[in-house]
Tab-separated table of C-alpha atoms and ligand atoms in Angstrom:
chain	number	residue	atom	x	y	z
A	1	MET	CA	-24.482	29.042	-21.872
A	2	GLY	CA	-28.188	28.486	-22.511
A	3	VAL	CA	-30.143	25.426	-21.194
A	4	PRO	CA	-28.107	22.316	-22.150
A	5	GLU	CA	-29.511	19.522	-24.265
A	6	HIS	CA	-27.752	16.741	-22.362
A	7	VAL	CA	-26.733	16.726	-18.708
A	8	LEU	CA	-24.362	13.872	-17.659
A	9	VAL	CA	-23.947	13.342	-14.006
A	10	VAL	CA	-20.978	11.284	-12.994
A	11	GLY	CA	-21.353	9.428	-9.692
A	12	ALA	CA	-24.611	7.629	-8.749
A	13	GLY	CA	-24.697	8.319	-5.110
A	14	LEU	CA	-26.673	10.763	-3.063
A	15	GLY	CA	-25.518	13.863	-4.822
A	16	GLY	CA	-25.858	12.382	-8.166
A	17	LEU	CA	-29.348	11.093	-7.716
A	18	ARG	CA	-30.602	14.246	-6.051
A	19	THR	CA	-29.265	16.280	-9.112
A	20	VAL	CA	-31.200	14.356	-11.563
A	21	GLU	CA	-34.421	14.345	-9.470
A	22	ASP	CA	-34.035	18.149	-8.855
A	23	LEU	CA	-33.246	18.852	-12.557
A	24	ARG	CA	-36.642	17.386	-13.502
A	25	ARG	CA	-38.295	19.175	-10.579
A	26	ALA	CA	-36.732	22.434	-11.810
A	27	GLY	CA	-38.452	21.935	-15.273
A	28	TYR	CA	-35.432	20.624	-17.164
A	29	GLU	CA	-36.717	18.559	-20.103
A	30	GLY	CA	-33.528	17.578	-21.956
A	31	ARG	CA	-31.600	14.346	-21.849
A	32	ILE	CA	-30.097	13.182	-18.643
A	33	GLY	CA	-27.438	10.390	-18.091
A	34	LEU	CA	-26.250	9.084	-14.850
A	35	VAL	CA	-22.895	7.086	-14.608
A	36	GLY	CA	-22.151	5.067	-11.550
A	37	ALA	CA	-18.881	3.073	-10.662
A	38	GLU	CA	-20.876	0.841	-8.274
A	39	ASP	CA	-23.001	-1.739	-9.671
A	40	ALA	CA	-26.034	-0.625	-7.656
A	41	LEU	CA	-28.846	1.940	-7.748
A	42	PRO	CA	-28.151	4.941	-5.561
A	43	TYR	CA	-28.460	4.113	-1.869
A	44	ASP	CA	-28.040	5.841	1.339
A	45	ARG	CA	-24.857	5.626	3.338
A	46	PRO	CA	-25.738	6.922	6.891
A	47	PRO	CA	-27.505	3.647	7.707
A	48	LEU	CA	-24.317	1.679	6.841
A	49	SER	CA	-22.872	2.377	10.304
A	50	LYS	CA	-26.155	2.533	12.003
A	51	GLN	CA	-29.331	0.546	11.242
A	52	TYR	CA	-28.000	-1.564	8.419
A	53	LEU	CA	-24.997	-2.473	10.309
A	54	ALA	CA	-27.040	-3.351	13.330
A	55	GLY	CA	-29.293	-5.601	11.133
A	56	GLU	CA	-32.320	-3.377	11.788
A	57	ARG	CA	-32.728	-2.581	8.072
A	58	ASP	CA	-32.078	-4.866	5.036
A	59	ARG	CA	-30.380	-3.884	1.880
A	60	ALA	CA	-33.484	-2.952	0.006
A	61	ALA	CA	-34.493	-0.463	2.749
A	62	ILE	CA	-31.546	1.697	2.104
A	63	ASP	CA	-32.137	2.188	-1.584
A	64	LEU	CA	-32.753	5.880	-2.397
A	65	THR	CA	-34.747	5.082	-5.585
A	66	THR	CA	-35.818	2.454	-8.011
A	67	ALA	CA	-34.943	1.710	-11.661
A	68	ASP	CA	-38.693	2.408	-12.532
A	69	ASP	CA	-38.634	5.894	-10.771
A	70	LEU	CA	-35.444	6.753	-12.744
A	71	ASP	CA	-37.024	5.453	-15.895
A	72	GLU	CA	-40.128	7.641	-15.235
A	73	LEU	CA	-37.747	10.606	-14.858
A	74	GLY	CA	-36.168	9.727	-18.167
A	75	VAL	CA	-32.767	9.091	-16.752
A	76	ARG	CA	-30.305	6.986	-18.904
A	77	LEU	CA	-28.404	4.660	-16.391
A	78	HIS	CA	-24.784	3.633	-16.832
A	79	LEU	CA	-24.093	1.595	-13.733
A	80	GLY	CA	-21.130	-0.482	-12.960
A	81	ARG	CA	-19.143	1.955	-15.071
A	82	ALA	CA	-16.512	4.410	-13.828
A	83	ALA	CA	-15.507	7.572	-15.815
A	84	VAL	CA	-11.952	7.493	-16.546
A	85	ALA	CA	-11.402	10.815	-18.344
A	86	LEU	CA	-13.118	14.265	-18.905
A	87	ARG	CA	-12.142	16.014	-22.006
A	88	PRO	CA	-13.620	19.379	-22.043
A	89	GLY	CA	-14.528	20.912	-25.453
A	90	ALA	CA	-15.979	24.198	-26.791
A	91	ASP	CA	-19.157	22.368	-28.064
A	92	GLY	CA	-19.620	20.161	-24.985
A	93	HIS	CA	-17.592	17.581	-23.053
A	94	GLU	CA	-16.464	14.032	-23.531
A	95	VAL	CA	-16.633	11.553	-20.780
A	96	GLU	CA	-14.682	8.377	-21.242
A	97	LEU	CA	-15.896	5.257	-19.334
A	98	ASP	CA	-13.767	2.176	-18.243
A	99	ASP	CA	-15.254	-0.006	-20.997
A	100	GLY	CA	-13.722	2.390	-23.612
A	101	SER	CA	-16.995	4.076	-24.624
A	102	ALA	CA	-17.516	7.775	-24.590
A	103	LEU	CA	-20.412	9.962	-23.741
A	104	HIS	CA	-21.020	13.569	-24.891
A	105	ALA	CA	-22.832	16.207	-22.964
A	106	ASP	CA	-22.870	19.829	-22.903
A	107	ALA	CA	-23.257	19.863	-19.035
A	108	VAL	CA	-21.484	17.588	-16.738
A	109	VAL	CA	-22.035	17.257	-12.982
A	110	LEU	CA	-19.387	15.646	-10.916
A	111	ALA	CA	-20.938	13.853	-8.020
A	112	VAL	CA	-18.096	11.368	-7.234
A	113	GLY	CA	-18.055	11.407	-3.528
A	114	ALA	CA	-14.975	10.081	-1.498
A	115	ALA	CA	-13.608	6.731	-0.830
A	116	ALA	CA	-12.568	5.198	2.533
A	117	ARG	CA	-8.838	5.594	3.327
A	118	ALA	CA	-7.255	2.278	3.810
A	119	PRO	CA	-4.686	1.907	6.497
A	120	ASP	CA	-1.107	1.125	5.503
A	121	GLY	CA	-0.459	-2.630	5.311
A	122	GLY	CA	-3.627	-3.425	7.221
A	123	ALA	CA	-4.608	-6.665	5.502
A	124	GLY	CA	-7.917	-7.901	6.592
A	125	VAL	CA	-8.715	-4.754	8.224
A	126	HIS	CA	-12.314	-3.601	7.327
A	127	VAL	CA	-13.174	-0.148	6.079
A	128	LEU	CA	-16.725	1.381	5.637
A	129	ARG	CA	-17.894	3.297	2.670
A	130	THR	CA	-20.058	1.138	0.408
A	131	ALA	CA	-22.975	-1.136	0.969
A	132	ASP	CA	-20.558	-4.110	0.148
A	133	ASP	CA	-18.183	-2.879	2.833
A	134	ALA	CA	-21.174	-2.858	5.306
A	135	GLY	CA	-22.454	-6.160	4.303
A	136	THR	CA	-19.023	-7.798	4.860
A	137	LEU	CA	-18.621	-6.015	8.252
A	138	ARG	CA	-22.112	-6.854	9.249
A	139	ALA	CA	-21.501	-10.628	8.615
A	140	ALA	CA	-18.133	-10.538	10.432
A	141	LEU	CA	-19.596	-8.844	13.484
A	142	ALA	CA	-22.412	-11.515	13.723
A	143	THR	CA	-19.985	-14.101	14.999
A	144	ALA	CA	-17.485	-11.585	16.651
A	145	SER	CA	-16.813	-11.478	20.322
A	146	SER	CA	-14.532	-8.466	20.178
A	147	LEU	CA	-14.078	-5.533	17.934
A	148	LEU	CA	-11.150	-3.133	17.562
A	149	VAL	CA	-11.924	0.302	15.912
A	150	VAL	CA	-8.995	2.409	14.653
A	151	GLY	CA	-10.101	6.016	14.401
A	152	ALA	CA	-12.773	7.723	16.452
A	153	GLY	CA	-14.268	10.099	13.743
A	154	PHE	CA	-18.051	9.952	12.989
A	155	VAL	CA	-17.947	6.625	11.176
A	156	GLY	CA	-15.533	4.858	13.764
A	157	ALA	CA	-17.645	6.124	16.685
A	158	GLU	CA	-20.781	4.921	15.140
A	159	VAL	CA	-19.341	1.482	14.426
A	160	ALA	CA	-18.251	1.202	18.013
A	161	SER	CA	-21.667	2.483	19.212
A	162	THR	CA	-23.609	-0.085	16.995
A	163	ALA	CA	-21.332	-2.959	18.192
A	164	THR	CA	-21.559	-2.122	21.817
A	165	ALA	CA	-25.365	-2.141	21.528
A	166	ALA	CA	-25.075	-5.546	20.042
A	167	GLY	CA	-23.267	-6.626	23.141
A	168	ILE	CA	-19.616	-6.930	21.514
A	169	PRO	CA	-16.894	-5.634	23.615
A	170	VAL	CA	-15.106	-2.732	21.666
A	171	THR	CA	-11.662	-1.062	22.026
A	172	VAL	CA	-11.239	2.202	20.141
A	173	LEU	CA	-7.699	3.485	19.316
A	174	GLU	CA	-7.588	7.217	18.495
A	175	ALA	CA	-4.476	9.044	17.504
A	176	ALA	CA	-5.930	12.491	18.638
A	177	PRO	CA	-6.382	13.303	22.439
A	178	VAL	CA	-10.307	13.008	21.992
A	179	PRO	CA	-12.710	11.351	19.566
A	180	LEU	CA	-14.208	13.634	16.803
A	181	ALA	CA	-11.411	16.132	17.342
A	182	ARG	CA	-11.510	17.195	13.611
A	183	ALA	CA	-15.250	17.855	13.693
A	184	LEU	CA	-15.767	19.098	17.419
A	185	GLY	CA	-12.405	20.413	18.419
A	186	ALA	CA	-10.455	19.183	21.472
A	187	GLN	CA	-12.579	20.743	24.303
A	188	VAL	CA	-16.016	19.696	22.993
A	189	GLY	CA	-14.494	16.361	21.836
A	190	ALA	CA	-14.028	15.641	25.528
A	191	LEU	CA	-17.651	15.134	25.795
A	192	ALA	CA	-17.772	12.540	22.914
A	193	ALA	CA	-14.926	10.747	24.792
A	194	ARG	CA	-17.071	10.646	27.956
A	195	LEU	CA	-20.067	9.418	25.902
A	196	MET	CA	-18.070	6.732	24.471
A	197	THR	CA	-16.557	5.471	27.736
A	198	GLU	CA	-19.781	5.806	29.580
A	199	GLY	CA	-21.226	3.587	26.846
A	200	GLY	CA	-18.796	0.974	27.637
A	201	VAL	CA	-16.030	1.296	25.210
A	202	ASP	CA	-12.304	0.955	26.142
A	203	LEU	CA	-11.261	4.145	24.523
A	204	ARG	CA	-7.479	4.761	24.275
A	205	CYS	CA	-6.545	8.251	22.792
A	206	ASN	CA	-3.199	9.592	21.839
A	207	ALA	CA	-2.472	6.092	20.377
A	208	ARG	CA	0.523	5.553	18.093
A	209	ILE	CA	-0.070	2.539	16.217
A	210	THR	CA	3.164	0.642	14.972
A	211	ALA	CA	1.554	-2.536	13.569
A	212	LEU	CA	-1.984	-3.164	12.347
A	213	SER	CA	-3.544	-6.385	11.047
A	214	GLY	CA	-7.058	-8.006	10.780
A	215	THR	CA	-6.489	-9.485	14.260
A	216	GLY	CA	-5.322	-6.474	16.197
A	217	ALA	CA	-2.774	-3.667	16.653
A	218	GLU	CA	0.330	-2.901	18.430
A	219	SER	CA	1.159	0.720	19.623
A	220	ALA	CA	4.406	2.521	20.339
A	221	ASP	CA	3.948	2.245	24.091
A	222	GLY	CA	4.290	-1.403	23.682
A	223	SER	CA	0.563	-2.314	24.365
A	224	THR	CA	-1.268	-4.562	22.150
A	225	VAL	CA	-5.068	-5.161	21.352
A	226	THR	CA	-6.294	-8.283	19.731
A	227	ALA	CA	-9.734	-8.605	18.337
A	228	ASP	CA	-11.998	-10.877	16.140
A	229	VAL	CA	-12.791	-7.962	13.840
A	230	VAL	CA	-10.727	-4.833	13.195
A	231	VAL	CA	-12.298	-1.738	11.488
A	232	ALA	CA	-10.299	1.375	10.291
A	233	GLY	CA	-12.334	4.557	10.369
A	234	ILE	CA	-9.542	6.857	9.432
A	235	GLY	CA	-11.068	9.127	7.127
A	236	THR	CA	-11.519	9.403	3.291
A	237	ARG	CA	-9.504	10.024	0.249
A	238	LEU	CA	-10.532	11.621	-3.071
A	239	ASP	CA	-10.285	9.529	-6.274
A	240	LEU	CA	-9.898	12.309	-8.755
A	241	GLY	CA	-6.876	11.228	-10.787
A	242	TRP	CA	-9.225	10.697	-13.756
A	243	LEU	CA	-9.734	14.502	-13.832
A	244	ASP	CA	-5.910	15.297	-14.017
A	245	GLY	CA	-6.164	16.083	-17.794
A	246	THR	CA	-8.513	19.006	-17.233
A	247	GLY	CA	-5.820	20.945	-15.776
A	248	VAL	CA	-7.852	21.920	-12.738
A	249	ASP	CA	-6.029	22.076	-9.302
A	250	LEU	CA	-7.671	19.188	-7.394
A	251	SER	CA	-5.577	19.405	-4.302
A	252	GLY	CA	-8.279	20.570	-2.082
A	253	GLY	CA	-11.305	18.809	-3.894
A	254	ILE	CA	-12.880	19.982	-7.084
A	255	PRO	CA	-12.785	23.873	-6.757
A	256	CYS	CA	-16.187	25.493	-7.391
A	257	ASP	CA	-17.543	29.010	-7.241
A	258	THR	CA	-20.644	29.735	-4.869
A	259	ARG	CA	-23.075	28.044	-7.318
A	260	GLY	CA	-21.088	24.854	-7.762
A	261	ARG	CA	-19.563	25.731	-11.197
A	262	VAL	CA	-16.126	24.195	-11.465
A	263	GLU	CA	-13.527	26.848	-11.662
A	264	GLY	CA	-11.882	26.903	-15.176
A	265	LEU	CA	-14.251	24.399	-16.822
A	266	ASP	CA	-17.315	25.832	-18.476
A	267	GLY	CA	-20.455	23.735	-18.342
A	268	VAL	CA	-19.080	21.509	-15.368
A	269	TRP	CA	-20.570	21.613	-11.925
A	270	ALA	CA	-19.566	19.617	-8.702
A	271	VAL	CA	-21.653	18.580	-5.767
A	272	GLY	CA	-21.199	16.314	-2.532
A	273	ASP	CA	-18.158	15.101	-0.716
A	274	ALA	CA	-15.636	15.913	-3.535
A	275	ALA	CA	-16.925	19.414	-4.247
A	276	ALA	CA	-14.988	22.291	-2.517
A	277	TRP	CA	-17.522	25.286	-2.968
A	278	THR	CA	-16.553	28.881	-2.349
A	279	ASP	CA	-18.074	29.910	0.991
A	280	PRO	CA	-19.794	33.240	0.328
A	281	VAL	CA	-19.283	34.543	3.824
A	282	HIS	CA	-15.659	33.469	4.580
A	283	GLY	CA	-14.337	33.351	0.941
A	284	ASP	CA	-12.464	29.998	1.378
A	285	ARG	CA	-13.244	26.617	-0.307
A	286	PRO	CA	-14.231	24.049	2.438
A	287	ARG	CA	-15.425	20.542	1.552
A	288	HIS	CA	-18.144	19.152	3.590
A	289	GLU	CA	-18.515	15.442	3.912
A	290	HIS	CA	-22.193	15.775	4.993
A	291	TRP	CA	-25.398	14.157	3.660
A	292	THR	CA	-27.202	17.574	3.780
A	293	SER	CA	-24.506	19.394	1.856
A	294	ALA	CA	-24.778	16.937	-1.053
A	295	THR	CA	-28.600	17.400	-1.202
A	296	ASP	CA	-28.505	21.192	-0.801
A	297	GLN	CA	-25.676	21.442	-3.513
A	298	ALA	CA	-27.664	19.240	-5.895
A	299	ALA	CA	-30.640	21.414	-5.476
A	300	ALA	CA	-28.793	24.641	-6.196
A	301	VAL	CA	-26.801	23.070	-9.257
A	302	ALA	CA	-29.927	21.619	-10.773
A	303	ARG	CA	-31.747	25.028	-10.663
A	304	ASP	CA	-28.495	26.659	-12.106
A	305	ILE	CA	-28.364	24.261	-14.999
A	306	ALA	CA	-32.193	24.234	-15.724
A	307	GLY	CA	-31.889	28.015	-16.045
A	308	ASP	CA	-34.262	28.496	-13.309
A	309	VAL	CA	-37.281	27.707	-15.544
A	310	ALA	CA	-39.522	27.197	-12.479
A	311	GLY	CA	-38.799	30.967	-11.550
A	312	ALA	CA	-37.865	30.260	-7.998
A	313	GLY	CA	-34.459	31.861	-8.019
A	314	LEU	CA	-31.198	30.145	-6.805
A	315	PRO	CA	-31.413	29.191	-3.149
A	316	PRO	CA	-28.842	30.813	-0.846
A	317	GLN	CA	-25.913	28.497	0.054
A	318	ALA	CA	-27.037	26.574	3.095
A	319	VAL	CA	-25.255	26.549	6.511
A	320	PRO	CA	-23.282	23.243	6.772
A	321	TYR	CA	-25.130	20.588	8.823
A	322	VAL	CA	-24.101	17.126	10.061
A	323	TRP	CA	-25.559	14.759	12.471
A	324	SER	CA	-24.223	11.580	14.075
A	325	ASP	CA	-26.190	8.876	16.069
A	326	GLN	CA	-24.056	7.305	18.758
A	327	PHE	CA	-24.381	5.737	22.190
A	328	GLY	CA	-28.082	6.721	22.415
A	329	LEU	CA	-27.719	10.388	21.555
A	330	LYS	CA	-27.926	12.387	18.200
A	331	ILE	CA	-24.813	14.717	17.942
A	332	GLN	CA	-25.533	17.694	15.718
A	333	LEU	CA	-23.288	20.276	14.257
A	334	ILE	CA	-24.330	23.400	12.299
A	335	GLY	CA	-21.834	25.702	10.902
A	336	ARG	CA	-18.052	25.646	10.586
A	337	PRO	CA	-16.454	24.828	13.959
A	338	GLU	CA	-12.959	24.546	12.416
A	339	LEU	CA	-13.007	28.282	12.195
A	340	ALA	CA	-13.389	28.862	15.920
A	341	ASP	CA	-10.944	30.355	18.162
A	342	ALA	CA	-13.330	30.007	21.302
A	343	VAL	CA	-16.120	27.955	22.525
A	344	LEU	CA	-19.232	29.133	24.447
A	345	PRO	CA	-21.317	26.935	26.819
A	346	LEU	CA	-24.944	27.666	25.938
A	347	HIS	CA	-27.297	24.966	27.389
A	348	GLY	CA	-27.095	21.900	29.531
A	349	GLU	CA	-24.870	20.798	32.329
A	350	ALA	CA	-22.101	18.918	30.773
A	351	PHE	CA	-20.043	21.891	29.434
A	352	GLY	CA	-18.856	24.911	31.405
A	353	ASP	CA	-16.213	27.610	30.960
A	354	ASP	CA	-13.552	25.057	31.790
A	355	GLY	CA	-14.806	22.374	29.528
A	356	ASP	CA	-16.444	19.032	30.563
A	357	THR	CA	-17.913	19.322	33.909
A	358	GLY	CA	-18.892	15.687	34.312
A	359	GLY	CA	-22.516	16.451	34.262
A	360	PRO	CA	-25.303	14.787	32.137
A	361	ILE	CA	-24.412	15.052	28.349
A	362	ARG	CA	-27.956	14.886	27.081
A	363	GLY	CA	-29.244	18.533	26.360
A	364	THR	CA	-25.780	20.167	26.119
A	365	VAL	CA	-25.394	22.821	23.447
A	366	VAL	CA	-21.982	24.646	22.855
A	367	GLY	CA	-21.380	27.562	20.526
A	368	TYR	CA	-18.153	28.138	18.570
A	369	LEU	CA	-16.851	31.762	18.076
A	370	SER	CA	-14.384	33.275	15.552
A	371	GLY	CA	-13.337	36.758	16.387
A	372	GLY	CA	-16.217	37.087	18.680
A	373	GLU	CA	-18.809	35.883	16.129
A	374	LEU	CA	-20.894	32.876	16.097
A	375	VAL	CA	-19.539	30.317	13.381
A	376	ALA	CA	-21.039	27.005	14.606
A	377	VAL	CA	-23.138	25.364	17.263
A	378	ALA	CA	-22.969	21.542	18.596
A	379	GLY	CA	-25.646	19.837	20.375
A	380	PHE	CA	-25.706	16.498	22.233
A	381	GLY	CA	-29.402	15.042	22.339
A	382	ALA	CA	-30.593	18.737	21.920
A	383	ALA	CA	-32.302	18.644	18.536
A	384	ARG	CA	-34.946	21.220	19.121
A	385	ARG	CA	-32.770	23.643	20.765
A	386	ILE	CA	-29.941	23.458	18.209
A	387	ALA	CA	-32.300	24.045	15.244
A	388	ARG	CA	-33.117	27.451	16.846
A	389	TYR	CA	-29.533	28.628	16.400
A	390	ARG	CA	-29.694	28.715	12.550
A	391	ARG	CA	-30.662	32.388	12.648
A	392	PRO	CA	-27.906	33.651	14.914
A	393	LEU	CA	-25.503	31.564	12.928
A	394	ALA	CA	-26.572	33.029	9.608
A	395	GLU	CA	-26.269	36.581	11.244
A	396	ARG	CA	-22.850	35.768	12.673
A	397	ALA	CA	-24.120	37.060	16.021
A	398	SER	CA	-21.675	38.575	18.470
A	399	ARG	CA	-21.018	36.772	21.712
A	400	ASP	CA	-23.368	39.002	23.732
A	401	ALA	CA	-26.125	38.642	21.199
A	402	VAL	CA	-25.782	34.941	21.264
A	403	LEU	CA	-26.072	34.957	25.039
A	404	ALA	CA	-29.118	37.148	24.869
A	405	PHE	CA	-30.573	34.733	22.466
A	406	ARG	CA	-29.964	31.763	24.729
A	407	ASP	CA	-31.363	33.490	27.666
A	408	ALA	CA	-34.483	34.407	25.583
A	409	LEU	CA	-34.875	30.754	24.705
A	410	GLY	CA	-35.000	29.826	28.412
B	501	FAD	C1	-20.772	4.799	6.931
B	501	FAD	C2	-21.198	6.234	6.682
B	501	FAD	C3	-22.144	6.945	7.426
B	501	FAD	C4	-22.472	8.285	7.290
B	501	FAD	N1	-23.273	8.948	8.116
B	501	FAD	C5	-23.614	10.202	8.134
B	501	FAD	C6	-24.412	10.800	8.958
B	501	FAD	O1	-24.961	10.276	9.958
B	501	FAD	N2	-24.634	12.102	8.726
B	501	FAD	C7	-24.151	12.867	7.550
B	501	FAD	O2	-24.425	14.042	7.494
B	501	FAD	N3	-23.522	12.198	6.732
B	501	FAD	C8	-23.060	10.980	6.911
B	501	FAD	N4	-22.333	10.363	5.917
B	501	FAD	C9	-21.884	11.060	4.775
B	501	FAD	C10	-22.683	11.023	3.588
B	501	FAD	O3	-23.172	9.649	3.425
B	501	FAD	C11	-21.937	11.631	2.359
B	501	FAD	O4	-21.743	12.997	2.750
B	501	FAD	C12	-22.834	11.457	1.100
B	501	FAD	O5	-23.089	10.236	0.760
B	501	FAD	C13	-22.184	12.276	-0.095
B	501	FAD	O6	-22.797	12.033	-1.174
B	501	FAD	P1	-21.903	12.067	-2.546
B	501	FAD	O7	-22.904	12.020	-3.573
B	501	FAD	O8	-21.002	13.300	-2.573
B	501	FAD	O9	-20.988	10.794	-2.630
B	501	FAD	P2	-21.407	9.282	-2.431
B	501	FAD	O10	-22.600	9.001	-1.727
B	501	FAD	O11	-20.171	8.592	-1.998
B	501	FAD	O12	-21.577	8.810	-3.975
B	501	FAD	C14	-20.607	8.939	-5.031
B	501	FAD	C15	-20.699	7.763	-5.990
B	501	FAD	O13	-19.777	8.054	-7.063
B	501	FAD	C16	-19.217	7.057	-7.567
B	501	FAD	N5	-18.144	7.227	-8.225
B	501	FAD	C17	-16.795	7.720	-7.806
B	501	FAD	N6	-15.979	8.024	-8.743
B	501	FAD	C18	-16.719	7.731	-9.939
B	501	FAD	C19	-16.236	7.706	-11.288
B	501	FAD	N7	-14.972	8.091	-11.694
B	501	FAD	N8	-17.021	7.339	-12.205
B	501	FAD	C20	-18.391	6.930	-11.807
B	501	FAD	N9	-18.924	6.913	-10.566
B	501	FAD	C21	-17.969	7.203	-9.703
B	501	FAD	C22	-19.035	6.216	-6.278
B	501	FAD	O14	-18.733	4.750	-6.502
B	501	FAD	C23	-20.378	6.600	-5.342
B	501	FAD	O15	-21.247	5.483	-5.629
B	501	FAD	C24	-21.925	8.844	6.222
B	501	FAD	C25	-21.072	8.184	5.265
B	501	FAD	C26	-20.758	6.846	5.548
B	501	FAD	C27	-19.790	6.227	4.580
């Protein structure tokens, strides 16, 4: 396919916005449409659990663009409209919207993100994905004298941190043995647990919740927690039912090759939380619900669609990166820790060969190895150090090479 005449981007969040901006940056001069289910211009989600929830930023400060800027880019906006069907065709695709109208485009980019998973039967329990969710939660916390957070993933931990900083007593119930278990693994997650308890949170892991409501929870061990406000941070779900008619297997997200082209659908790309790009090194198709993955993928897809008119070539697929601000520290994770079979203490005093040492957490850096090769690095308040590990990560350095690199860093 040559350079398309009309690119339609579905999903007006971070990935969708960056795609349209990067298309123009890459020299694309054709028509661009941007469809968004939310009735709002693209805004940034990380502050929703941090500065916006804390009341340090107002709603306008989290907008990622303005209507004027998009107008200047020549982007036709369809906000407050969800796509409900995609009908691929030999001469372009048809995207049906929830008002019954249809848009035709010869290139479609799916940037539909993920939605918050709601707990079973938890009426009155807050979730946090959208600016509206955050506004409601922020208002509730303003008068709350206690908070229960169910789930200690990144979002739950950050809400707990923000509320604690505001002086609200917080209880966290987590089903796994440690917080951030999925992101950091059990051993390194022990540091996240200590960070949380040292921050003043009543953290209860291995919790088996049997009943949950907007006023509290009961657990299988008979304990109960009551609170003025209850938030569930129990992960995300993908809303991809509207793509069922395409015949694509969506069970692991939207399957893409290494450039974001959707497998089996010519002229369709996907970016961001919903996209499962092929990892060129490991050959599998992980999804990364990370801010930087959405922006990196948008840049690559825009250049692929524009036909590289700017002549810069396609960027290599970036190493996944995620950060989280909690309890006064920035936790950073580069790479794919879920592939690891061993961890390797690198810097700082909190983590030794037997795991958590009880030492100060700030400055701690831990490596993750798979088959003796470096696949990820996690840092706690160690921003400068962790950035240096991008090279050994890209080279899949051996354990000995990583230790030599660490020693050279000093
Ligand atoms: C509270 C919170 C805090 C976070 N903090 C961090 C952080 O500290 N660090 C980090 O790396 N990442 C963080 N993230 C994750 C990061 O924000 C996401 O990875 C990023 O927003 C993904 O961008 P996206 O474009 O894929 O999805 P989104 O930003 O979710 O945008 C998708 C948009 O598509 C719309 N949409 C969905 N379906 C349709 C449809 N059928 N038709 C039209 N529109 C549709 C949605 O309404 C949404 O507006 C955080 C996320 C949340 C919720």
